[in-house]
Short mmCIF file of C-alpha atoms and ligand atoms in Angstrom, two decimals:
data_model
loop_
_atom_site.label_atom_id
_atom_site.label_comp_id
_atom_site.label_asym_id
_atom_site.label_seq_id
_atom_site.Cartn_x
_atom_site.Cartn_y
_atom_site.Cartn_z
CA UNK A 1065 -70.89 18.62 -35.12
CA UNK A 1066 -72.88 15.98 -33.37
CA UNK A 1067 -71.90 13.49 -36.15
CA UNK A 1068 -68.46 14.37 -35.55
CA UNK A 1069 -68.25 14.13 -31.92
CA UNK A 1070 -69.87 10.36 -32.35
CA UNK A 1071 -67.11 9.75 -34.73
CA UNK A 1072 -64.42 10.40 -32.20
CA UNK A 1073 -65.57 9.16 -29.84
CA UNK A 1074 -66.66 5.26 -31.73
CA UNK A 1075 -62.81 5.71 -32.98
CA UNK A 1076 -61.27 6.14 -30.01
CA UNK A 1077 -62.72 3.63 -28.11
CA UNK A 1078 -62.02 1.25 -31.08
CA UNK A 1079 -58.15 2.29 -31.15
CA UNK A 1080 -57.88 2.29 -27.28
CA UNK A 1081 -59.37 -1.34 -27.41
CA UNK A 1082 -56.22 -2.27 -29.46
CA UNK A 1083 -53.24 -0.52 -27.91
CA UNK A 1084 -50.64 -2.46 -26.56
CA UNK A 1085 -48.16 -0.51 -25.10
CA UNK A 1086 -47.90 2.51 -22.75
CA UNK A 1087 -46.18 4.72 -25.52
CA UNK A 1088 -49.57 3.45 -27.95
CA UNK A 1089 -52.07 4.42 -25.38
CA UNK A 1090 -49.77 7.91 -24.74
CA UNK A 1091 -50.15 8.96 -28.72
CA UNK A 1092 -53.87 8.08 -27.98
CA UNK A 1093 -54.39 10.49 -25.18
CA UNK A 1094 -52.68 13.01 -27.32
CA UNK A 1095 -54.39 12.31 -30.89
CA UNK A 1096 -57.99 12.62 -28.93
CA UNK A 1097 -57.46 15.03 -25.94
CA UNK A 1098 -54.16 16.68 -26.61
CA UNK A 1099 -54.05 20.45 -27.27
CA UNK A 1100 -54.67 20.09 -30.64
CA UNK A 1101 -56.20 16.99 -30.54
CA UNK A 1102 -59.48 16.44 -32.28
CA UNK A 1103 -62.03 16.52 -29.60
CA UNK A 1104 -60.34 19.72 -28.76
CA UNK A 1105 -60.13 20.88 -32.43
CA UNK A 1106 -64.05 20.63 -31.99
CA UNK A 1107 -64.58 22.30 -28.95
CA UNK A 1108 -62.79 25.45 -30.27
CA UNK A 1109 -65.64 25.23 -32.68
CA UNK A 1110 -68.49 26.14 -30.21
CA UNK A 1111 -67.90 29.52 -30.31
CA UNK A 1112 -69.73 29.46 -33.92
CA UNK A 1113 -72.66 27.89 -32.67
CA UNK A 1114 -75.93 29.55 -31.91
CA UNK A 1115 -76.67 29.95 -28.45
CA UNK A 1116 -79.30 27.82 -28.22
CA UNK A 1117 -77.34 24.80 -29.77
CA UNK A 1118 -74.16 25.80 -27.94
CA UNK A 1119 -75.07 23.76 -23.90
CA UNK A 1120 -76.59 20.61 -25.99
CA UNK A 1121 -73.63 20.09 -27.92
CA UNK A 1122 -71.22 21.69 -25.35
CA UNK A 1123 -72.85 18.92 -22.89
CA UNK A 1124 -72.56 15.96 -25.44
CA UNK A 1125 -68.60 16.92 -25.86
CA UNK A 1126 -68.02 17.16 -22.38
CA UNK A 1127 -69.75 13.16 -22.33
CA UNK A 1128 -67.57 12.20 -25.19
CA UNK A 1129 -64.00 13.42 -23.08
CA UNK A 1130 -65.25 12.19 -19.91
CA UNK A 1131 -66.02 8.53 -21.97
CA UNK A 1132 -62.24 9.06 -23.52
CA UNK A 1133 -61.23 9.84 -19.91
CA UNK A 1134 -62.74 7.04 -18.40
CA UNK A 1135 -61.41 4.54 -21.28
CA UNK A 1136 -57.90 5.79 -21.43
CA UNK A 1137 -57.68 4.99 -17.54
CA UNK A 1138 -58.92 1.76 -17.96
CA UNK A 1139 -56.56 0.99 -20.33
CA UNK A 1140 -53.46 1.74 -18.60
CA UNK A 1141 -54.86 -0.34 -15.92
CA UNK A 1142 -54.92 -2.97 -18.03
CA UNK A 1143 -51.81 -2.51 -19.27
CA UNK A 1144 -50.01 -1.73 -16.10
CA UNK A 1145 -51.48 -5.38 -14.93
CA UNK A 1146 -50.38 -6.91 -17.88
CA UNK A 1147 -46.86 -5.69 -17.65
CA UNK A 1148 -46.81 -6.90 -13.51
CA UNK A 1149 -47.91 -10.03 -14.38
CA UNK A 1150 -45.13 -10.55 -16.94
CA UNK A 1151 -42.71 -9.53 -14.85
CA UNK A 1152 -43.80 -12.17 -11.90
CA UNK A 1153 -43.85 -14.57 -14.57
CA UNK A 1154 -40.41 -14.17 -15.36
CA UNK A 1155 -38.67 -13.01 -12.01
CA UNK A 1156 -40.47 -16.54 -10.50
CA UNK A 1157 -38.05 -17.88 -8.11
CA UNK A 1158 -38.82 -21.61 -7.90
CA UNK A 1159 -38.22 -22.15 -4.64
CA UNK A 1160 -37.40 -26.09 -4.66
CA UNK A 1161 -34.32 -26.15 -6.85
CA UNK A 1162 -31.54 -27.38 -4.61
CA UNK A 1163 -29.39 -24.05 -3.66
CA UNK A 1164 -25.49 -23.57 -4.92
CA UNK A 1165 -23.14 -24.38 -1.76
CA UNK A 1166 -21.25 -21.02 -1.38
CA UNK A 1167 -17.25 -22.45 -1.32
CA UNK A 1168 -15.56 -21.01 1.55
CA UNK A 1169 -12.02 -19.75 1.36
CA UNK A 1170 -9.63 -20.83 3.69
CA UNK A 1171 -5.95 -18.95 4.82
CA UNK A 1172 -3.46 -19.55 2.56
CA UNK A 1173 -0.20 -21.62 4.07
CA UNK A 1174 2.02 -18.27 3.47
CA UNK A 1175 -0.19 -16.80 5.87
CA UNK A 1176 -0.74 -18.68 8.31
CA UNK A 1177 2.66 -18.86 8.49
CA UNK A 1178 3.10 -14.99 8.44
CA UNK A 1179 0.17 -14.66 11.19
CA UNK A 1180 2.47 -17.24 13.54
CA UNK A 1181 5.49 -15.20 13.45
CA UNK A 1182 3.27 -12.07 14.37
CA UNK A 1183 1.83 -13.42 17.38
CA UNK A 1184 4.77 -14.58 18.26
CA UNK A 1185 6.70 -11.04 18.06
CA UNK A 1186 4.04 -9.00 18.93
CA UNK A 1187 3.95 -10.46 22.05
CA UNK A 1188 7.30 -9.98 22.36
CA UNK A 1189 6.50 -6.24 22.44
CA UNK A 1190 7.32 -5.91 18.23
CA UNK A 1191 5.02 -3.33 16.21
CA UNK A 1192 4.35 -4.63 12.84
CA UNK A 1193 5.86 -2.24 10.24
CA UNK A 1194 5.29 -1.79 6.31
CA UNK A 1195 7.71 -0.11 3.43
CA UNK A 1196 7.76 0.20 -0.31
CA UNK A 1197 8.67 -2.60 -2.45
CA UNK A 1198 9.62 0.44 -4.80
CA UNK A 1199 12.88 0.92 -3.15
CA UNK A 1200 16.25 3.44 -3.82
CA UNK A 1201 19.63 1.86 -3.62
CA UNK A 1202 20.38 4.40 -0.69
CA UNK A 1203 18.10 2.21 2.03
CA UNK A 1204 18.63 -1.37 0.06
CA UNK A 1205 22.49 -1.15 -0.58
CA UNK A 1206 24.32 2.31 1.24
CA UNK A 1207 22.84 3.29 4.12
CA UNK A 1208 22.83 -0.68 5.03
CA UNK A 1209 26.67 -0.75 4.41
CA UNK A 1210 27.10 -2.34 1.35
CA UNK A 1211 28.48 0.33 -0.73
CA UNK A 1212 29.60 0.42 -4.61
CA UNK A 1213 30.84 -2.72 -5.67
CA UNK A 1214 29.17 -4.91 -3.37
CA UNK A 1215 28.41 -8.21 -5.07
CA UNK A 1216 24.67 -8.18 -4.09
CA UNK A 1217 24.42 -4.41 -6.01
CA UNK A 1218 25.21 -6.51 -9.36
CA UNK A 1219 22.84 -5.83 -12.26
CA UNK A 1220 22.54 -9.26 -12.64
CA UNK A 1221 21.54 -10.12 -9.35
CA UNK A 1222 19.00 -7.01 -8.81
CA UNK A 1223 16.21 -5.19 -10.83
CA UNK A 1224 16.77 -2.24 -11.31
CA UNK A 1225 14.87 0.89 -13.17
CA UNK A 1226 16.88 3.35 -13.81
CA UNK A 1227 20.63 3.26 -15.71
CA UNK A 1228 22.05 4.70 -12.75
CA UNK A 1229 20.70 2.15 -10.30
CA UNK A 1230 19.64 4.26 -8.09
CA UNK A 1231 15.81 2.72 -7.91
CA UNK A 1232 14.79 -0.63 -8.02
CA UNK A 1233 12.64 -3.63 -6.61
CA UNK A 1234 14.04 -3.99 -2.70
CA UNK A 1235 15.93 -7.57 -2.59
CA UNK A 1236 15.55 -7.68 1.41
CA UNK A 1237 13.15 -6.53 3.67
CA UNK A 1238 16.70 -5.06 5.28
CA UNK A 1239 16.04 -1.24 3.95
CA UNK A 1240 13.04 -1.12 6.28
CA UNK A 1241 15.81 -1.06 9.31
CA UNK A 1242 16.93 1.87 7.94
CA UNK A 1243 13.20 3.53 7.13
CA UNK A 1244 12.25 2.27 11.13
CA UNK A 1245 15.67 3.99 12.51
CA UNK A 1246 14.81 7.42 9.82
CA UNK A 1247 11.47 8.00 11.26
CA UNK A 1248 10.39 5.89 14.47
CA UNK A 1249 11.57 7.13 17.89
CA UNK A 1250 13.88 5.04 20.43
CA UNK A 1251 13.63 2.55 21.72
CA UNK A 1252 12.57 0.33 17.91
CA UNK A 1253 11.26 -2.94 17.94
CA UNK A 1254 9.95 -3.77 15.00
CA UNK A 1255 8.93 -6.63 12.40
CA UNK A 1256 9.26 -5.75 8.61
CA UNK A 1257 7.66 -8.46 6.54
CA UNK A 1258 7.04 -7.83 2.79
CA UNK A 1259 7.58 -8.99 -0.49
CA UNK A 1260 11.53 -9.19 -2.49
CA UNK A 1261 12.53 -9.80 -5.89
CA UNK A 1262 15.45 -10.89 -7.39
CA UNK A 1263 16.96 -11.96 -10.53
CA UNK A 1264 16.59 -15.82 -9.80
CA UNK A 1265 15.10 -18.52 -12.26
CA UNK A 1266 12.21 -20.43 -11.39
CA UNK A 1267 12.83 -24.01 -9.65
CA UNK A 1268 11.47 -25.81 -6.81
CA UNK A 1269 13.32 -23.50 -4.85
CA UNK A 1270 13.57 -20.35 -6.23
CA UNK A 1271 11.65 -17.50 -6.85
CA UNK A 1272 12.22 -13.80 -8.53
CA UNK A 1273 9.41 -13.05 -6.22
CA UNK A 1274 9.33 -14.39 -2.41
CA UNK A 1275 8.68 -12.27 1.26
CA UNK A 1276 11.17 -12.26 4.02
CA UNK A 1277 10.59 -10.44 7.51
CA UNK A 1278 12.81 -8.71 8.80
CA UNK A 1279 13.12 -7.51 13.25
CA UNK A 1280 15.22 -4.78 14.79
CA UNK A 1281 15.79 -3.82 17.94
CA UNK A 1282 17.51 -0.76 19.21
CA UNK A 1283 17.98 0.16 22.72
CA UNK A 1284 20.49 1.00 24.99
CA UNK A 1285 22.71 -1.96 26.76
CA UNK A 1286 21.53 -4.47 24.14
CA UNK A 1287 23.51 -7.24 24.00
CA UNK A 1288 24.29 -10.45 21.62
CA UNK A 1289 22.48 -12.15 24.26
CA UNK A 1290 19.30 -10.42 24.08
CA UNK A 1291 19.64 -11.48 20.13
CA UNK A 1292 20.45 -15.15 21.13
CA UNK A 1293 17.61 -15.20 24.40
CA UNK A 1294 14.99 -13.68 21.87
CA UNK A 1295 15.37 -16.03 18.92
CA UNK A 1296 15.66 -19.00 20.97
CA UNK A 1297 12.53 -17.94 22.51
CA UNK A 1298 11.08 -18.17 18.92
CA UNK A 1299 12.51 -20.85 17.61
CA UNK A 1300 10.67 -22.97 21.00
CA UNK A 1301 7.33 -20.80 19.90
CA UNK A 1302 7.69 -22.19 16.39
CA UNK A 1303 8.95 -25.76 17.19
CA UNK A 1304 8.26 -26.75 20.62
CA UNK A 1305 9.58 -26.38 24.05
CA UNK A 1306 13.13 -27.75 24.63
CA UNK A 1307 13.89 -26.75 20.62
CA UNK A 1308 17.94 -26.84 20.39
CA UNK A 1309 19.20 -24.06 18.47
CA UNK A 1310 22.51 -22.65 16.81
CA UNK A 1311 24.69 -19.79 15.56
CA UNK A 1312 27.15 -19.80 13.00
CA UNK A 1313 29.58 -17.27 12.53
CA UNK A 1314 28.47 -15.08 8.99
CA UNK A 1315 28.74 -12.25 7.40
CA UNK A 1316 26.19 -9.77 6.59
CA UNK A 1317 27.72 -6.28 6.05
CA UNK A 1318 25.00 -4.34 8.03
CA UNK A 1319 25.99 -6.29 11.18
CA UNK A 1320 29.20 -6.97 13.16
CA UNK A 1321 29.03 -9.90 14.34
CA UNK A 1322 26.76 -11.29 12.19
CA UNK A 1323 25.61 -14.90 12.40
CA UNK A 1324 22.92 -17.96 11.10
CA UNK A 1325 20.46 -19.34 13.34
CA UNK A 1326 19.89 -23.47 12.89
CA UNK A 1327 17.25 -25.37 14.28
CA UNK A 1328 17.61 -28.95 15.61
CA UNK A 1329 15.73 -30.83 13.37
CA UNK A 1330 12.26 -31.63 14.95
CA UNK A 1331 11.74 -34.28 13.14
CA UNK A 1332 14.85 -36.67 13.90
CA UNK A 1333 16.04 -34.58 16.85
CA UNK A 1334 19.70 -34.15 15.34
CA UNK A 1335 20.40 -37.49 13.90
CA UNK A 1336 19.82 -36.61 10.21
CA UNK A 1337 16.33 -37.44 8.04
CA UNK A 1338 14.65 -36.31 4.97
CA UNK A 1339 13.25 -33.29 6.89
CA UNK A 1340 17.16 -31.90 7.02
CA UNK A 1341 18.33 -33.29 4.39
CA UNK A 1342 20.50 -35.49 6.68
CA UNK A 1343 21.83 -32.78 8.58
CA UNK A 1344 20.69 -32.97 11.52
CA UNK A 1345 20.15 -29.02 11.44
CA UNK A 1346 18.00 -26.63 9.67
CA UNK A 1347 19.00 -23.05 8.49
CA UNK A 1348 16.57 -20.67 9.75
CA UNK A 1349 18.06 -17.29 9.49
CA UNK A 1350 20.23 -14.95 9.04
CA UNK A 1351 21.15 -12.42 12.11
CA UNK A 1352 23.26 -9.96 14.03
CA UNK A 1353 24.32 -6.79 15.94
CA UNK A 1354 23.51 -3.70 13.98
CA UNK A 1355 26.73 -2.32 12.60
CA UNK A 1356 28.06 0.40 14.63
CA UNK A 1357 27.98 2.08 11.07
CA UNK A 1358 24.37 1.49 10.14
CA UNK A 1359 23.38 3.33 13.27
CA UNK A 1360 25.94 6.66 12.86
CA UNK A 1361 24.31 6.82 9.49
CA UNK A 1362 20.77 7.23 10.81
CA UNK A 1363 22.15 9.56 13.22
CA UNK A 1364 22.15 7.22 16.38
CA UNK A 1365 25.16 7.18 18.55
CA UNK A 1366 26.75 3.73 18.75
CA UNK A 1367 28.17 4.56 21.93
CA UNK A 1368 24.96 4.89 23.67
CA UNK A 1369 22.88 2.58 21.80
CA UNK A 1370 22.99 -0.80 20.32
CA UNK A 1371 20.99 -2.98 18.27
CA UNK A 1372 20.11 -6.65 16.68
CA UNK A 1373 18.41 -7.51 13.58
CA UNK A 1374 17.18 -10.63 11.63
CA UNK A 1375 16.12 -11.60 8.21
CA UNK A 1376 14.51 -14.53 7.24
CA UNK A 1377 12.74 -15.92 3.77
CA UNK A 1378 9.09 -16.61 4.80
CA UNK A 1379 8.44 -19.35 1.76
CA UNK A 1380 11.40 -21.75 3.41
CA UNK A 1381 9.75 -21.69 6.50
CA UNK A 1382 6.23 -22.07 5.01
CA UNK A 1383 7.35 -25.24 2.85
CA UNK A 1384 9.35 -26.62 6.10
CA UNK A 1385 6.26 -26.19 8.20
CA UNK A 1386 3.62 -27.45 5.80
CA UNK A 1387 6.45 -29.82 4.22
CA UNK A 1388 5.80 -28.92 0.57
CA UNK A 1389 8.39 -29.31 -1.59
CA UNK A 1390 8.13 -27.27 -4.21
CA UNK A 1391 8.12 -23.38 -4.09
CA UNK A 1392 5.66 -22.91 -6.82
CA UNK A 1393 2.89 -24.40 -5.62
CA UNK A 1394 2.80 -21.45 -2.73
CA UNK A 1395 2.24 -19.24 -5.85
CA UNK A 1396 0.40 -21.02 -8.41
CA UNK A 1397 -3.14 -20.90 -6.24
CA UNK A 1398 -4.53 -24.42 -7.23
CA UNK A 1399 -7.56 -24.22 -5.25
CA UNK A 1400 -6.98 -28.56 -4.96
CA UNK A 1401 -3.86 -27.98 -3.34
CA UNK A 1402 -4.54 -24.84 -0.95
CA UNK A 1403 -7.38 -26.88 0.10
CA UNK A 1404 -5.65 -29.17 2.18
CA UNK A 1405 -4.23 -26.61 5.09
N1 LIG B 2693 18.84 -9.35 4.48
C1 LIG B 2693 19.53 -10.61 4.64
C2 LIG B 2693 19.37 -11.44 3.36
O1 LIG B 2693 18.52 -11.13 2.56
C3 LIG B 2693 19.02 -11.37 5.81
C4 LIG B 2693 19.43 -10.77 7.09
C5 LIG B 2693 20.59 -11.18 7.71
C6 LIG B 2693 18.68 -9.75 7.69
C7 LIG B 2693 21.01 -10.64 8.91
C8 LIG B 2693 19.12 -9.19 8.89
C9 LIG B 2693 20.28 -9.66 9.50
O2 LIG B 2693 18.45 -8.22 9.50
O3 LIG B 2693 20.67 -9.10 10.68
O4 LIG B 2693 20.07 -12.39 3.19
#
């Protein structure tokens, strides 16, 4: 027995001298102490010993696991440096390589436009209002008075989802008038801006995609001149005090009168230039007073109240402001050319 427990113990020392891992040094600790490991295989021997042999080798086998003991715990110290010291080799952050400039951002022209007109009409008293893109025909087409047959309902004109056109992508921030008058209480004042599609080909002015925001007002006593004082005021905000403005008869069939808002060109103050095309002028939107109509159908009595509303396409303005010239270059996110605003 003596001969044995020297032979464990000389082998385990050897193999712990050579394990490399912490799964190596694990089947060690198991092989020689385990529960039926060998050291243990010989301690369950004792019992066959006589007694006077039984404390000399009991005490030698008790010095052979405390040796195992002590090794095994040296090892994994070993280990457990070795391992720490390969990680700090490669987690070594050399501190003197130059650093990588983070890039920052910068708004985008479409919104600073977007922001303008919000300050501007929020301190007019506006709340800023958001609707579905997702629209039905009911808020886009009927309840805005342009019923079956209207040229704008055309399937060639508008995307539509279903066969019997009763959903489909809104083509004017318009519908939110009637979402504002369904579920805000009077007075409204509201601006609507949001993305539109329609069925347009791609040019340098033209996109199936492009945002328009839209403003209503409903109160009692409102007047053509409250429409004509108000978006004078915010054609000045936009392009300077003293801005001449002015309204063309139209037709829109959710207002009566309707009308178009031009600008005096800012550029050439009337006389005509590249800026307006040689106009003079430059279209800004479209407006009017709600249709007595429009407001029966969202249950508001004309008689009492009245209303104006606007529309206009945010990209125009955008591409006038910044003077690009090209539509797609608001959507194609070139970080060269969005860098410049
Ligand atoms: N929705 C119209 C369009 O897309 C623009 C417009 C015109 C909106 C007159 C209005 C308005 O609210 O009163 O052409």
């Amino acid at each position: 027995m003596k001969d044995q427990l020297a032979k464990i113990r000389a082998e385990a020392l050897a193999a712990l001298e050579g394990v490399q891992d912490a799964a190596g040094l694990d089947g060690l600790r198991v092989k020689y102490l385990g529960k039926k490991g060998e050291l243990t295989g010989v301690l369950k021997m004792m019992g066959k010993l006589s007694p006077e042999e039984r404390p000399v080798m009991g005490q030698m086998a008790n010095d052979v696991r405390a040796a195992l003991e002590k090794a095994l715990d040296e090892a994994s110290q070993k280990l457990e440096a070795a391992a720490l010291a390969l990680r700090l080799k490669a987690e070594a952050i050399d501190v003197t390589i130059p650093g990588q400039a983070v890039a920052v951002g910068r708004e985008h022209p479409m919104n600073i436009a977007l922001n303008e007109m919000k300050d501007i009409f929020t301190g007019m008293g506006f709340t800023i209002m958001d609707g579905p893109e997702v629209e039905l025909a009911a808020y886009n087409f009927d309840r805005l008075n342009a019923e079956e047959g209207h040229p704008s309902r055309d399937w060639s004109d508008t995307f539509y989802f279903d066969q019997d056109s009763r959903v489909m992508l809104r083509s004017q921030t318009s519908p939110m008038q009637v979402r504002a008058m369904d579920t805000l209480p009077l007075p409204i004042r509201i601006l609507a801006p949001g993305r539109v599609y329609r069925k347009d080909e791609v040019d340098a002015t033209h996109s199936p995609m492009f945002h328009q925001v839209e403003g209503l007002v409903i109160d009692k006593g409102v007047t053509m001149a409250d429409l004509k004082g108000a978006l004078n005021t915010v054609a000045e905000r936009l392009f300077g005090e003293g801005t001449k403005t002015r309204f063309r008869p139209h037709h829109f069939p959710f207002t009566e009168p309707s009308c178009e808002m031009d600008v005096q060109c800012h550029k050439c103050g009337g006389v005509g230039c590249p800026t307006c095309t040689g106009e003079g002028w430059i279209e800004l939107l479209g407006a009017g007073m709600v249709h007595p109509r429009v407001l029966e159908m969202a249950g508001i009595d004309p008689e009492v109240y009245s209303g104006w509303a606007f529309g206009f396409g945010l990209e125009r303005l955008a591409l006038r402001r910044f003077k690009i010239d090209d539509v797609r270059l608001i959507f194609e996110n070139n970080i060269r050319f969005l860098e410049q605003f």
